[in-house]
Short mmCIF file of C-alpha atoms in Angstrom, two decimals:
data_model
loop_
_atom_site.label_atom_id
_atom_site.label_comp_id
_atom_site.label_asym_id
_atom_site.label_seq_id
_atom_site.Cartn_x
_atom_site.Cartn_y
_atom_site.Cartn_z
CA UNK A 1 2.25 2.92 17.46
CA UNK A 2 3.63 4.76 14.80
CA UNK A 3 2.60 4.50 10.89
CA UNK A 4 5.97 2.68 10.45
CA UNK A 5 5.68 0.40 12.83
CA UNK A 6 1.90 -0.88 11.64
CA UNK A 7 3.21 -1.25 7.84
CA UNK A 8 6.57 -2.56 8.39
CA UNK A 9 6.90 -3.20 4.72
CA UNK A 10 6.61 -0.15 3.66
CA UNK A 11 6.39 0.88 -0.45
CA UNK A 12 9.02 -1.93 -1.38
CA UNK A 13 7.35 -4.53 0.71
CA UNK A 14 4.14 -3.67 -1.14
CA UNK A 15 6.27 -3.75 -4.98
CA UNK A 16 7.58 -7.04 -3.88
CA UNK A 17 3.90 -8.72 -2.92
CA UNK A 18 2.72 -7.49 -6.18
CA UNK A 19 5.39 -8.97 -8.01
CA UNK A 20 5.30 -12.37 -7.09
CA UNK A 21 1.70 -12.17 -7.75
CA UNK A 22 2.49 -11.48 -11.47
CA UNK A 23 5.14 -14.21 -11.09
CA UNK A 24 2.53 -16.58 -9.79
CA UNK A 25 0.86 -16.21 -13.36
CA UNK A 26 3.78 -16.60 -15.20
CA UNK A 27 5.18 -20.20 -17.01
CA UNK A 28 2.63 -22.88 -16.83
CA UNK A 29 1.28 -22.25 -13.45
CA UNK A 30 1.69 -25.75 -12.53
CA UNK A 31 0.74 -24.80 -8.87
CA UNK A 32 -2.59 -23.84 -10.05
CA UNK A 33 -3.13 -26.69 -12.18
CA UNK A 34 -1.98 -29.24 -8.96
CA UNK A 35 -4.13 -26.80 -6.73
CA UNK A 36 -7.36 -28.02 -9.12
CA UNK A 37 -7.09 -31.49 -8.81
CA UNK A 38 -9.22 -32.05 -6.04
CA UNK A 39 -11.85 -29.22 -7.22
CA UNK A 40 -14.90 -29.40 -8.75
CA UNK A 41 -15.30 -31.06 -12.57
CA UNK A 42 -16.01 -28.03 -13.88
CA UNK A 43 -13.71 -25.67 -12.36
CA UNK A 44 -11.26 -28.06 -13.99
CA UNK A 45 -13.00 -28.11 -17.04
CA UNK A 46 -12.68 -24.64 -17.28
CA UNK A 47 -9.07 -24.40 -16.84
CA UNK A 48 -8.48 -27.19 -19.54
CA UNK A 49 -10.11 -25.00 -21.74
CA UNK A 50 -8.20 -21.91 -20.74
CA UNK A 51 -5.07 -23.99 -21.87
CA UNK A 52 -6.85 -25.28 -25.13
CA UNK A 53 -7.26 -21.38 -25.89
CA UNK A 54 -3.74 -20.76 -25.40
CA UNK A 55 -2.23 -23.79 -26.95
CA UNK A 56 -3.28 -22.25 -30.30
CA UNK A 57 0.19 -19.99 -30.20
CA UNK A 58 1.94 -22.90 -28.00
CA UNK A 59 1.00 -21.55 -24.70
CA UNK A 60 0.25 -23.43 -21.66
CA UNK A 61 -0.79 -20.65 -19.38
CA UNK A 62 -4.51 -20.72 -18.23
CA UNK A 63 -4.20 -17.10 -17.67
CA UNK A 64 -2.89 -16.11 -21.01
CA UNK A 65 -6.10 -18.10 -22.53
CA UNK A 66 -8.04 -16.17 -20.69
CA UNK A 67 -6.66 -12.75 -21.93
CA UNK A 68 -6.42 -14.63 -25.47
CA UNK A 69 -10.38 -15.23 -25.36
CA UNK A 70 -11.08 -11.78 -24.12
CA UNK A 71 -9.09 -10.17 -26.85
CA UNK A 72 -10.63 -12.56 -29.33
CA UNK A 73 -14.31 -11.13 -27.72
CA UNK A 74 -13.12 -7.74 -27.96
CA UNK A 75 -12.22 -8.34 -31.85
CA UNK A 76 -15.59 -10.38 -32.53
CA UNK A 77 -17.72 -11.96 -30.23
CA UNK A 78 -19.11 -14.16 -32.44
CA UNK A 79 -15.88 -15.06 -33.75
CA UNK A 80 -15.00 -15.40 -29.73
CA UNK A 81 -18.19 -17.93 -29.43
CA UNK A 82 -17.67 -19.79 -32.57
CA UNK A 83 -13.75 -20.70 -31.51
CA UNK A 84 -15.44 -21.42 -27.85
CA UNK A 85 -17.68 -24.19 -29.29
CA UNK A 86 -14.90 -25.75 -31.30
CA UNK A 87 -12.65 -25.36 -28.02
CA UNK A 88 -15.54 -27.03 -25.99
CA UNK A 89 -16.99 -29.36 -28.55
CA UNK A 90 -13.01 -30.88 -28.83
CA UNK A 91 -12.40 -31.49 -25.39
CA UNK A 92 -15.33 -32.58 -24.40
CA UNK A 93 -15.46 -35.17 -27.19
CA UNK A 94 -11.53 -36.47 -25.98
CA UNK A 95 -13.01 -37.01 -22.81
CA UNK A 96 -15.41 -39.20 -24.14
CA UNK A 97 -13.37 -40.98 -25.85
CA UNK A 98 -11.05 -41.94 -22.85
CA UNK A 99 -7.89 -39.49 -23.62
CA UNK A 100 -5.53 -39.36 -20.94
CA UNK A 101 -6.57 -36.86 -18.39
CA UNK A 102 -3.16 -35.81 -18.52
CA UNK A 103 -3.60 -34.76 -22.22
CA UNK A 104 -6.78 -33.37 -22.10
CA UNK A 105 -6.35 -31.26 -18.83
CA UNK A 106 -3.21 -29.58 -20.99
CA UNK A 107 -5.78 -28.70 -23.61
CA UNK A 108 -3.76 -30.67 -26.10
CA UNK A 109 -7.15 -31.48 -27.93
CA UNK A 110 -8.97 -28.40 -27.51
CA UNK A 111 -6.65 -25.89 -29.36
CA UNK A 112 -7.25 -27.79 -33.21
CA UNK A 113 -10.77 -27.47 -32.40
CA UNK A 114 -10.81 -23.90 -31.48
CA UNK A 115 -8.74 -22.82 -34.63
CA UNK A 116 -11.33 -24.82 -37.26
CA UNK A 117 -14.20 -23.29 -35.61
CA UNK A 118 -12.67 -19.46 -35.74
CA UNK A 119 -11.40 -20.66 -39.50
CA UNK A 120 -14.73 -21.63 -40.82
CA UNK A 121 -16.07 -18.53 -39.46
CA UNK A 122 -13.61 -16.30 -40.69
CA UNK A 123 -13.63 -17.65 -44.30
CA UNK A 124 -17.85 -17.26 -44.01
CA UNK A 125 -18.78 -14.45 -45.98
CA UNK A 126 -22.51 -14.87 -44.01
CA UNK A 127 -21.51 -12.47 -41.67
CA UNK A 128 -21.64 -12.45 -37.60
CA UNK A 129 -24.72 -14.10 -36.18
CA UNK A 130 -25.23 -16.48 -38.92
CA UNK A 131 -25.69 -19.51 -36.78
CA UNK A 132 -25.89 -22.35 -39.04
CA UNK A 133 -21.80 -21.89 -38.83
CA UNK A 134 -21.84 -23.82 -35.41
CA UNK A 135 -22.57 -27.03 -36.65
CA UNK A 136 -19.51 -27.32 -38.71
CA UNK A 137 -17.72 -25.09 -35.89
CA UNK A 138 -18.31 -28.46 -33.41
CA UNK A 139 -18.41 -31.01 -35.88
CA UNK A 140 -15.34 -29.98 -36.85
CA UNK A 141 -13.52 -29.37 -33.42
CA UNK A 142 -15.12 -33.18 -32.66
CA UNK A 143 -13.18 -34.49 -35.60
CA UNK A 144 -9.86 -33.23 -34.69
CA UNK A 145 -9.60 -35.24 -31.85
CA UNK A 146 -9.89 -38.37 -33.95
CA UNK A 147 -7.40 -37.02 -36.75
CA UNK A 148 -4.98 -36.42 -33.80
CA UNK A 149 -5.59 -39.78 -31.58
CA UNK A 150 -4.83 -41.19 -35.32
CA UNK A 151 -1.77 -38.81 -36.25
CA UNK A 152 -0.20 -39.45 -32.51
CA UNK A 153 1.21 -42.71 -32.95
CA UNK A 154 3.03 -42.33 -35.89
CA UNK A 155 4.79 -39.35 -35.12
CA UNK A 156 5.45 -40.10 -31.51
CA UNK A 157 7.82 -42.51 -33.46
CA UNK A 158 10.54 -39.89 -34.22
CA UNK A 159 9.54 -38.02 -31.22
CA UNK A 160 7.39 -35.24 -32.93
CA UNK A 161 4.32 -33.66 -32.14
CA UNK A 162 1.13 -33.44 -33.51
CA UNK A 163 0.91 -29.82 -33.52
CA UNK A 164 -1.99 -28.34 -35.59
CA UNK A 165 -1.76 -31.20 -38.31
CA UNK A 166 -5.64 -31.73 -37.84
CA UNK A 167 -7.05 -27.81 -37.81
CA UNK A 168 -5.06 -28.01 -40.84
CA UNK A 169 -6.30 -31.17 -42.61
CA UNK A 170 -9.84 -30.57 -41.27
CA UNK A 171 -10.10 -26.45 -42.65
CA UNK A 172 -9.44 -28.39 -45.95
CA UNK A 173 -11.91 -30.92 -46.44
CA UNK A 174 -14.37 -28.86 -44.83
CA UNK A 175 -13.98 -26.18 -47.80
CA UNK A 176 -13.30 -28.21 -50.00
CA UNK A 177 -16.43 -29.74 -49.95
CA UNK A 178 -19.10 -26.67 -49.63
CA UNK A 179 -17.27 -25.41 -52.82
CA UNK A 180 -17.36 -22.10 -53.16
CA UNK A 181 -21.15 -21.71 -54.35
CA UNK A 182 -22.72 -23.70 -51.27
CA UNK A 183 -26.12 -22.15 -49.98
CA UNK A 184 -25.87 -22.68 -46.51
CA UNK A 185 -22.06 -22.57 -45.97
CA UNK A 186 -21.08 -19.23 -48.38
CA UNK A 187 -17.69 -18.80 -48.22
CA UNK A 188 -15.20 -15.36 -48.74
CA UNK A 189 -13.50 -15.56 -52.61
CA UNK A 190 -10.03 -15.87 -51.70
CA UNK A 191 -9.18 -14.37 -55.43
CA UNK A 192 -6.20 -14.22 -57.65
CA UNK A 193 -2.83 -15.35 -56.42
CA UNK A 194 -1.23 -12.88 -54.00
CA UNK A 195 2.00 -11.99 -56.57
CA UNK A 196 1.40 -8.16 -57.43
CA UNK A 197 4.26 -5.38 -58.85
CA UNK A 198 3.28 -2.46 -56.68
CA UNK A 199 6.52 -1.11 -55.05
CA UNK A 200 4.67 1.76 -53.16
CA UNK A 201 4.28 0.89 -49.59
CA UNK A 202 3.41 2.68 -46.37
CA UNK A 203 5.74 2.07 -43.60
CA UNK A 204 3.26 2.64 -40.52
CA UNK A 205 0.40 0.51 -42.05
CA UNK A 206 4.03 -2.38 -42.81
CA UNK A 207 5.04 -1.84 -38.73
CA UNK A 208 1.52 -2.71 -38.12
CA UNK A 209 0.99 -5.90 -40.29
CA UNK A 210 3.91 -7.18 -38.22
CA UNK A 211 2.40 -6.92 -35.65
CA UNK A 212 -0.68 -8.08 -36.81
CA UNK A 213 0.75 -10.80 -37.78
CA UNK A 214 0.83 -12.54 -34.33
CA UNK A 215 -2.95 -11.87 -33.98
CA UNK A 216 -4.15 -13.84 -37.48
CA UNK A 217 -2.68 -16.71 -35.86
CA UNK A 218 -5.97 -17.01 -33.97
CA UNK A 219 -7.73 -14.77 -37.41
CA UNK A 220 -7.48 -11.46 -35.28
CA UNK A 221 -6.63 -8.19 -37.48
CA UNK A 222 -7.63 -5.84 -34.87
CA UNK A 223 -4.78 -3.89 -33.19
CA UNK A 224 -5.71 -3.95 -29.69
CA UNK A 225 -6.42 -7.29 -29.57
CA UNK A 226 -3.61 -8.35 -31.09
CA UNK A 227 -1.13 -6.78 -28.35
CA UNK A 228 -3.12 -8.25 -25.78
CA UNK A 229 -2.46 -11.24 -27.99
CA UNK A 230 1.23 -10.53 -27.54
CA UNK A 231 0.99 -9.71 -23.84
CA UNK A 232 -0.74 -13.18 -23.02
CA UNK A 233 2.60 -14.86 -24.99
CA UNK A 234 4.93 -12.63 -22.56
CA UNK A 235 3.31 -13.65 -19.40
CA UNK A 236 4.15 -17.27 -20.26
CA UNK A 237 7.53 -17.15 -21.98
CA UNK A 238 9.08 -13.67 -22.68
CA UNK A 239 11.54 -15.93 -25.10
CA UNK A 240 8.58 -16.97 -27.11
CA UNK A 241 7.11 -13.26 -27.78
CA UNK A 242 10.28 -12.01 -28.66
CA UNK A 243 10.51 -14.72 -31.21
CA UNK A 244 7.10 -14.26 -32.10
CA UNK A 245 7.53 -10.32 -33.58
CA UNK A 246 10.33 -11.66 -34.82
CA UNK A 247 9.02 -14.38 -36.87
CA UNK A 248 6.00 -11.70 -38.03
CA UNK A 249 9.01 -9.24 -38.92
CA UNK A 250 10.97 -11.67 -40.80
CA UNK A 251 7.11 -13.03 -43.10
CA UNK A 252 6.95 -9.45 -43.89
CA UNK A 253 10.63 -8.95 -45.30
CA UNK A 254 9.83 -12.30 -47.22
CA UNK A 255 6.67 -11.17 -48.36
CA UNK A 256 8.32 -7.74 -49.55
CA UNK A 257 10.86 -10.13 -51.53
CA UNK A 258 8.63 -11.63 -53.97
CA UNK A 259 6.37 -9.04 -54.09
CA UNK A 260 3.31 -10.63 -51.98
CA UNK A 261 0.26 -8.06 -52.42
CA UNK A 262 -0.09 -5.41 -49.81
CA UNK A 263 -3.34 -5.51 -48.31
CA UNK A 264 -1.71 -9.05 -47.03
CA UNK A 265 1.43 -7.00 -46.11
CA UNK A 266 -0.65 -4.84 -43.91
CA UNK A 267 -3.45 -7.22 -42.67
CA UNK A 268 -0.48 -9.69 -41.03
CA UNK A 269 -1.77 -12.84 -43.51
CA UNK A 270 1.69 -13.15 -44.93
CA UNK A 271 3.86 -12.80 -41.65
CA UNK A 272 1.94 -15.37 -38.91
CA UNK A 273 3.31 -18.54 -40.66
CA UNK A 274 7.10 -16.90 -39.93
CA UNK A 275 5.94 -15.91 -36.55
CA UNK A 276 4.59 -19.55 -35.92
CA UNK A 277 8.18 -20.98 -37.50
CA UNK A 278 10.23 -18.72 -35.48
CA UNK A 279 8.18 -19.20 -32.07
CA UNK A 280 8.41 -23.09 -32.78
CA UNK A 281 11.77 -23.76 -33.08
CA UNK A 282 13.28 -20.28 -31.11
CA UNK A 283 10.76 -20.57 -28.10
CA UNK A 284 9.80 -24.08 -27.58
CA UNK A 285 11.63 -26.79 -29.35
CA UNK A 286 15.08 -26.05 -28.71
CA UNK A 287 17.09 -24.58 -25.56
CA UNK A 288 18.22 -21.29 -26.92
CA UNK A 289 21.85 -20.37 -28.04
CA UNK A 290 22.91 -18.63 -31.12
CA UNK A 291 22.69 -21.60 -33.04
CA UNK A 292 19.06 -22.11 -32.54
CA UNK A 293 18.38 -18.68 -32.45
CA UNK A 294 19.47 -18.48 -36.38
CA UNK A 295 17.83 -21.58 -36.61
CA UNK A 296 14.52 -20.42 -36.05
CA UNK A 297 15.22 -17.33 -38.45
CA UNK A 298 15.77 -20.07 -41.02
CA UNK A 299 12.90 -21.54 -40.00
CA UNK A 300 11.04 -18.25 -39.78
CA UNK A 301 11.83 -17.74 -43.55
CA UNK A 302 11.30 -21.03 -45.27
CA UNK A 303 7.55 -20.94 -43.16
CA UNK A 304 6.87 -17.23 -45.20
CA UNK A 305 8.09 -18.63 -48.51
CA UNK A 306 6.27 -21.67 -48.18
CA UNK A 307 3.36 -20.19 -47.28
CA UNK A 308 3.66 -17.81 -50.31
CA UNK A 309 4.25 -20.85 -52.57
CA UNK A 310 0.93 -22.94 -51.14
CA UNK A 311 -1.21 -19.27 -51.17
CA UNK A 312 -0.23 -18.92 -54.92
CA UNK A 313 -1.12 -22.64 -55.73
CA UNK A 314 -4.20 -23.43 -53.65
CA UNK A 315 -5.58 -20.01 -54.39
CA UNK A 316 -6.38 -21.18 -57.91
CA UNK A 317 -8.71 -24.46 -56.36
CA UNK A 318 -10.55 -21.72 -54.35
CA UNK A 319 -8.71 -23.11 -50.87
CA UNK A 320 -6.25 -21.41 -48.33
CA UNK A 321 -2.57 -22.40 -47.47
CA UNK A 322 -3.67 -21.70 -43.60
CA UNK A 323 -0.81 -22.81 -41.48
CA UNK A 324 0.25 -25.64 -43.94
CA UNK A 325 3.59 -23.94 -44.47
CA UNK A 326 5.09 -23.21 -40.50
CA UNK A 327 3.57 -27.16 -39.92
CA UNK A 328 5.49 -28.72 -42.75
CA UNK A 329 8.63 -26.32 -42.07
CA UNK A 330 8.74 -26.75 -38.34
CA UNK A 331 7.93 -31.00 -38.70
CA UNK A 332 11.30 -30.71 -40.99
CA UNK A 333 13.01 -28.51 -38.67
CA UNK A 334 12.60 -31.15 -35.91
CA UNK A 335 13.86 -34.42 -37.75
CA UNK A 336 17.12 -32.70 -38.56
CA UNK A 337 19.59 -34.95 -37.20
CA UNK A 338 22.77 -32.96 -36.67
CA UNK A 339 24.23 -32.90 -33.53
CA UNK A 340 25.21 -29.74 -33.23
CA UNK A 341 20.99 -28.86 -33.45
CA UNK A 342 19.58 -32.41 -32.62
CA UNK A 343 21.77 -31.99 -29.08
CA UNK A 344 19.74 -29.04 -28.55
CA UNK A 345 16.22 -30.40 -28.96
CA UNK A 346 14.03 -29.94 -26.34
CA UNK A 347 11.89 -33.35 -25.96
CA UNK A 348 8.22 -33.10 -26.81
CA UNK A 349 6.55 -31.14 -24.17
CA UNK A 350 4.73 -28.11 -22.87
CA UNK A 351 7.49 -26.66 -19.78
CA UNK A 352 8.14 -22.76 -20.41
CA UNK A 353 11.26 -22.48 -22.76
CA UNK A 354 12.68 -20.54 -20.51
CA UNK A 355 13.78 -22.58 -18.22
CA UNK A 356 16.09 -24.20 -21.10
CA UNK A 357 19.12 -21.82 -21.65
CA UNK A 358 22.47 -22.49 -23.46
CA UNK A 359 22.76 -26.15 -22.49
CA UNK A 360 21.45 -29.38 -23.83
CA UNK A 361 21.91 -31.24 -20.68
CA UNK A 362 19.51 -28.82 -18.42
CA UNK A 363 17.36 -29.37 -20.97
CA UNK A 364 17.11 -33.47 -20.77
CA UNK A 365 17.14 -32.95 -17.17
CA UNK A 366 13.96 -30.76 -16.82
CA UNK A 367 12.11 -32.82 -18.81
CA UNK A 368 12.54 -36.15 -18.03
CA UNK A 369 8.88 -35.97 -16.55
CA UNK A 370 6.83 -34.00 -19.33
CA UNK A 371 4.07 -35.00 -21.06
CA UNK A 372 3.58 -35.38 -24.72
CA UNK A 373 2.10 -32.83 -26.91
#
């Protein structure tokens, strides 16, 4: 029998086998999540954790949290086990509590937990190791689940979700109360407002704040990371990374505007609320056309001004904006009710955007069966 005969596939056979492989990982792998249904508890824990990790950036992808957590291990480890303990702590505690499984298995409750626990050890100035940190790390993670069961109703009302409105609220009362003296809990000075007249800039170090920006979503200022950051984004939604660069591009112009200090120019801090904006509206809340596509630069630019406006103010009580500015932006965003944007809206869900091109009606039509965020 001749070589040709035993591999009748040949080279292309082989490219197209290994293709739909890496297409089997793409979108939300719903086939893998159905697949786990039947397996053991915590084989399925695991993967609801996987999506918790990812949901941070508004991924659903269990294999894009994986390559999230190992870039976030790669950047810190301890930073990588603090977020893991607020991840855990947080989804464990929902299913306590009697969350739909539904809900939980999406890791809808485990990605506010992960970001206070990487917060409060990013604004630690105890250093790596200091373990004291993972007390408020699951304490913290525990209590977003009840700021979100309580948040849920009330803005299921006008159809919006609840996004990362307790990371947010939690980060705040939790410095806010150690102060910025507290023994156990030190904490980084944040400093002087970030306004500063220095016009001389260097363009490589700009390029690679913009990028950067897209890894301090999850408090990652580490190159490598970061594009492995951007990689996990592209495996579930091409449409959303795009938008995400985009958004980080669009902070830094912003930032360049008013004058925002550069070490915040060049560390990312003043781009990922643009990048969050622009992903929001761009790559998951709307079905994309060129009207939502300048939409989400709009959005991309009020999220980097606002942010700029709550840095200067909070920065003067010792607290950080966080992501106050792309939540408050983006919440707006979604309760305009014009048709020619509200037709566009893509209901509350977690399906790959996509799968929701150019017209409204594909878009009520693929989601008449997905679940709330």
């Amino acid at each position: 029998m001749s070589p040709a005969e035993k591999s009748p596939q040949g080279p292309a056979g082989l490219k197209q086998q290994l293709l739909q492989k890496l297409l089997y990982c793409t979108g939300d792998m719903q086939h893998l999540h159905t697949y786990l249904q039947d397996q053991a508890f915590s084989v399925q824990l695991l993967e609801w954790s996987l999506r918790g990790v990812s949901g941070v950036i508004m991924v659903d992808n269990p294999v894009s949290g994986a390559l999230i957590l190992t870039a976030l291990t790669l950047s810190s480890r301890w930073q990588a086990l603090l977020g893991s303990a607020g991840l855990l702590t947080s989804t464990i505690t929902a299913i306590i509590i009697g969350h739909e499984r539904a809900e939980v298995s999406r890791g809808q409750f485990g990605y506010n937990g992960m970001l206070v626990a990487l917060l409060i050890g990013a604004s630690s100035s105890a250093g790596d190791w200091y373990w004291w940190l993972l007390l408020p790390a699951c304490l913290g993670g525990a209590t977003t689940v009840f700021v979100s069961s309580g948040l849920a109703p009330v803005l299921g009302r006008w159809d919006l979700p609840v996004s990362v409105f307790p990371f947010n609220t939690i980060l705040l009362l939790y410095l806010a109360c150690i102060g910025t003296h507290n023994p156990y809990y030190p904490v980084l000075p944040l400093g002087v407002p970030l306004s500063t007249n220095n016009t001389e800039l260097n363009m490589p170090q700009l390029l690679k704040g913009v990028v950067l920006g897209v890894g301090q979503i999850y408090a990652c200022d580490a190159l490598g990371p970061t594009l492995l950051i951007l990689f996990a984004v592209l495996i579930f939604s091409p449409i959303m990374a795009v938008h995400a660069l985009l958004g980080s591009g669009i902070g830094t112009l912003a930032g360049l505007s008013v004058a925002v200090r550069h070490d915040a120019l060049y560390s990312g801090l003043s781009s990922f609320n643009g990048a969050l904006g622009c992903m929001a509206v761009g790559g998951l809340m709307f079905t994309l056309n060129w009207k939502t596509h300048v939409f989400s630069i709009v959005c991309a630019f009020l999220s980097s001004y606002a942010d700029i406006a709550f840095s200067n103010v909070l920065a003067t009580v010792c607290l950080p904006a966080s992501s106050w500015a792309a939540t408050l932006t983006v919440t707006l965003m979604l309760l305009v009710s014009g048709p020619a944007l509200s037709s566009y809206r893509v209901p509350t869900g977690r399906n790959p955007p996509d799968h929701y091109l150019h017209t409204p009606n594909q878009c009520t039509e693929d989601n008449t069966d997905s679940s709330p965020v």
